[in-house]
XYZ file of C-alpha atoms in Angstrom:
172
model
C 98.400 122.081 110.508
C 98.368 125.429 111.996
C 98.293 126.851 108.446
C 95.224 125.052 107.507
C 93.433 125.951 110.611
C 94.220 129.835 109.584
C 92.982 129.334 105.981
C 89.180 129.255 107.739
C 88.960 125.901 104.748
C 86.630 123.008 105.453
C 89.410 120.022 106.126
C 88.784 118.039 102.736
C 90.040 121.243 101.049
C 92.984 122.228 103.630
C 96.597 122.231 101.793
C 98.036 118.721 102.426
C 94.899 116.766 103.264
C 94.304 115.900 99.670
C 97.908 114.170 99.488
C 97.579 112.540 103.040
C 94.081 110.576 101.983
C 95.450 109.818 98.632
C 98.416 108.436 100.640
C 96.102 106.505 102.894
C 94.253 105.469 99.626
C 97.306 103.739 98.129
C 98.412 102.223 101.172
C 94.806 100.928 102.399
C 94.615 99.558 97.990
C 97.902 97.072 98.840
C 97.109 95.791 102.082
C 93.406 94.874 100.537
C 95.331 93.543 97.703
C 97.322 91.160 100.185
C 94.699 90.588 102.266
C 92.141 89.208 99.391
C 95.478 87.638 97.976
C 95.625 85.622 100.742
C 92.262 84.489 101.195
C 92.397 83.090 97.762
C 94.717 81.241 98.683
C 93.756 79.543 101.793
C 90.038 77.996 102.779
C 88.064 80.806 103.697
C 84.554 80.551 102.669
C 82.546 83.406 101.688
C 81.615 84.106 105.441
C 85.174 84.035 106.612
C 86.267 86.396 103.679
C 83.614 89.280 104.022
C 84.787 89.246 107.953
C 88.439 89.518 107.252
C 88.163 92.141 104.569
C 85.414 94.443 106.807
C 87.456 93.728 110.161
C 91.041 94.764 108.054
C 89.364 97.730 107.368
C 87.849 98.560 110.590
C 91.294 97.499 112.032
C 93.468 99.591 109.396
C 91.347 102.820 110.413
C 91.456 102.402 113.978
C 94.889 102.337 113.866
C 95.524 105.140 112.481
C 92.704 107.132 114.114
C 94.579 106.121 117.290
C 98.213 106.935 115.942
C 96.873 110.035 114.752
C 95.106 111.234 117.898
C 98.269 110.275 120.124
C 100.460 112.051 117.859
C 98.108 115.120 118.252
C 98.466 114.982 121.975
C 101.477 114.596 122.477
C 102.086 117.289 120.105
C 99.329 119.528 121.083
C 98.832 118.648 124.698
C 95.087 117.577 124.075
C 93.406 115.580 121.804
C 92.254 116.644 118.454
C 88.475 118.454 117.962
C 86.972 120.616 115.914
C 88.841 121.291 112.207
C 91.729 119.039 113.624
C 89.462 116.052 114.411
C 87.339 116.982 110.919
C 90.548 116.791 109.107
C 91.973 113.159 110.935
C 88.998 111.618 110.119
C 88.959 112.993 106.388
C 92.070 111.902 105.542
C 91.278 108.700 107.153
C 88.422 107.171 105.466
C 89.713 105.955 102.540
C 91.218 103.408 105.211
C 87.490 102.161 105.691
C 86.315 102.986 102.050
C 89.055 100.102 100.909
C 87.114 97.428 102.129
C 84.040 98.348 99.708
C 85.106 96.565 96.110
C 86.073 93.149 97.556
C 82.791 93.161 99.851
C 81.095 93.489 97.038
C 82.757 90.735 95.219
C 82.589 88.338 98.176
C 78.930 89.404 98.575
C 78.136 88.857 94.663
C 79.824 85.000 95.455
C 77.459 85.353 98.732
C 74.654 85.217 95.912
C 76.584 82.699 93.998
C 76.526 85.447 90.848
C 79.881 83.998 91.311
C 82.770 82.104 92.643
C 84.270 83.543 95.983
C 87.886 82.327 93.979
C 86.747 84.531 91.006
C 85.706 87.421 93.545
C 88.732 87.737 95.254
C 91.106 87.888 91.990
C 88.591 90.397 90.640
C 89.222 92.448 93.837
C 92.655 92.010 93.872
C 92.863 92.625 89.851
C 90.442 96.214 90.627
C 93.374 96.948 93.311
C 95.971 96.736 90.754
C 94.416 98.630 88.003
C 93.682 101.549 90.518
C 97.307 101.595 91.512
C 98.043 101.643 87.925
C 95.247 104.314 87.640
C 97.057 106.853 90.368
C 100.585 106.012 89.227
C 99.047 107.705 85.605
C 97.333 110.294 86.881
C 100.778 111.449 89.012
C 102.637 111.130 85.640
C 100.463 112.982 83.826
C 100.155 115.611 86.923
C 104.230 115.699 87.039
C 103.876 116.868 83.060
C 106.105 114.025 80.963
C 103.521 113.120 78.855
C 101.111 110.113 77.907
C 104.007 107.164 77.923
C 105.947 108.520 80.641
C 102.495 108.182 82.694
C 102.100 104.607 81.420
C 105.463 103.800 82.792
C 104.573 105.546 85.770
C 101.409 103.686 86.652
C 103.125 100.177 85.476
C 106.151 101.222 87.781
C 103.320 101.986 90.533
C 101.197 99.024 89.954
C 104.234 96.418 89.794
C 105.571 98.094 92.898
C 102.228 97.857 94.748
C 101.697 93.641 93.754
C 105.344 93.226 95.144
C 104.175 94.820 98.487
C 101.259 92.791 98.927
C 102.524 89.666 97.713
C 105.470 90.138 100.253
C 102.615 91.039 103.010
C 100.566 87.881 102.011
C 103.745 85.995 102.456
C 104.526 87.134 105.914
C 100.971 86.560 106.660
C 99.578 89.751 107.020
């Protein structure tokens, strides 16, 4: 992190952060995957589902704004400000962002535009197709081509379901 401090670069443009909130991205896209996988599968009503998806959010971040600022300090011997504070919570966001699509869903069944069931799939099925959408966009980033990136975001998105549906199994 020194390196990026040096570079005088606003943190959403330091070397690094860019892969570290995609990273956060693609992990906070499965758990909401699990987590709305879930709900559809139990009794929540629409209520019950907005909380859980805001509060897995809230919880998700907080978690790794904690992590993150213990790691500094015991690191750094003080806890992160300025640039190194600017970056954490950069990178970091896309941890609360996550929660955005499905509350939206839930809150279009909160309106009864539609079913909360129908909601929650839809959330889970946006989940999917952006996993699918990053695992093509690496592909065609890595160079192989249009089917190689297909394969890529397939591989990505089938990976990414098999997480969460082992996470909704153990309950989280």
């Amino acid at each position: 992190m020194a390196d990026e401090r040096r570079s005088g670069l606003p943190p959403e443009q330091a070397a690094g952060a860019p892969a570290d909130r995609l990273k956060e991205r693609i992990y906070a896209t499965i758990t909401m995957i699990a987590v709305v996988v879930g709900l559809s599968l139990g009794e929540a009503g629409v209520t019950g589902a907005l909380a859980t998806v805001l509060t897995t959010a809230l919880g998700l971040w907080l978690a790794a704004f904690v992590a993150d600022q213990q790691a500094h300090r015991t690191v750094h011997g003080h806890l992160a400000t300025g640039h190194d504070l600017r970056r954490m919570l950069y990178v970091s966001s896309p941890l609360l962002s996550c929660a955005v699509g499905p509350a939206v869903m839930i809150s279009l069944a909160a309106l009864d535009v539609l079913s909360l069931s129908v909601a929650l799939t839809t959330a889970a099925g946006v989940g999917i197709a952006s996993l699918f959408a990053w695992g093509c966009v690496g592909g065609m980033r890595m160079g192989g081509g249009v089917l190689p990136a297909v394969l890529a975001g397939f591989a990505d998105a089938v990976i990414g379901v098999a997480v969460a549906l082992v996470k909704t199994a153990a309950g989280h």
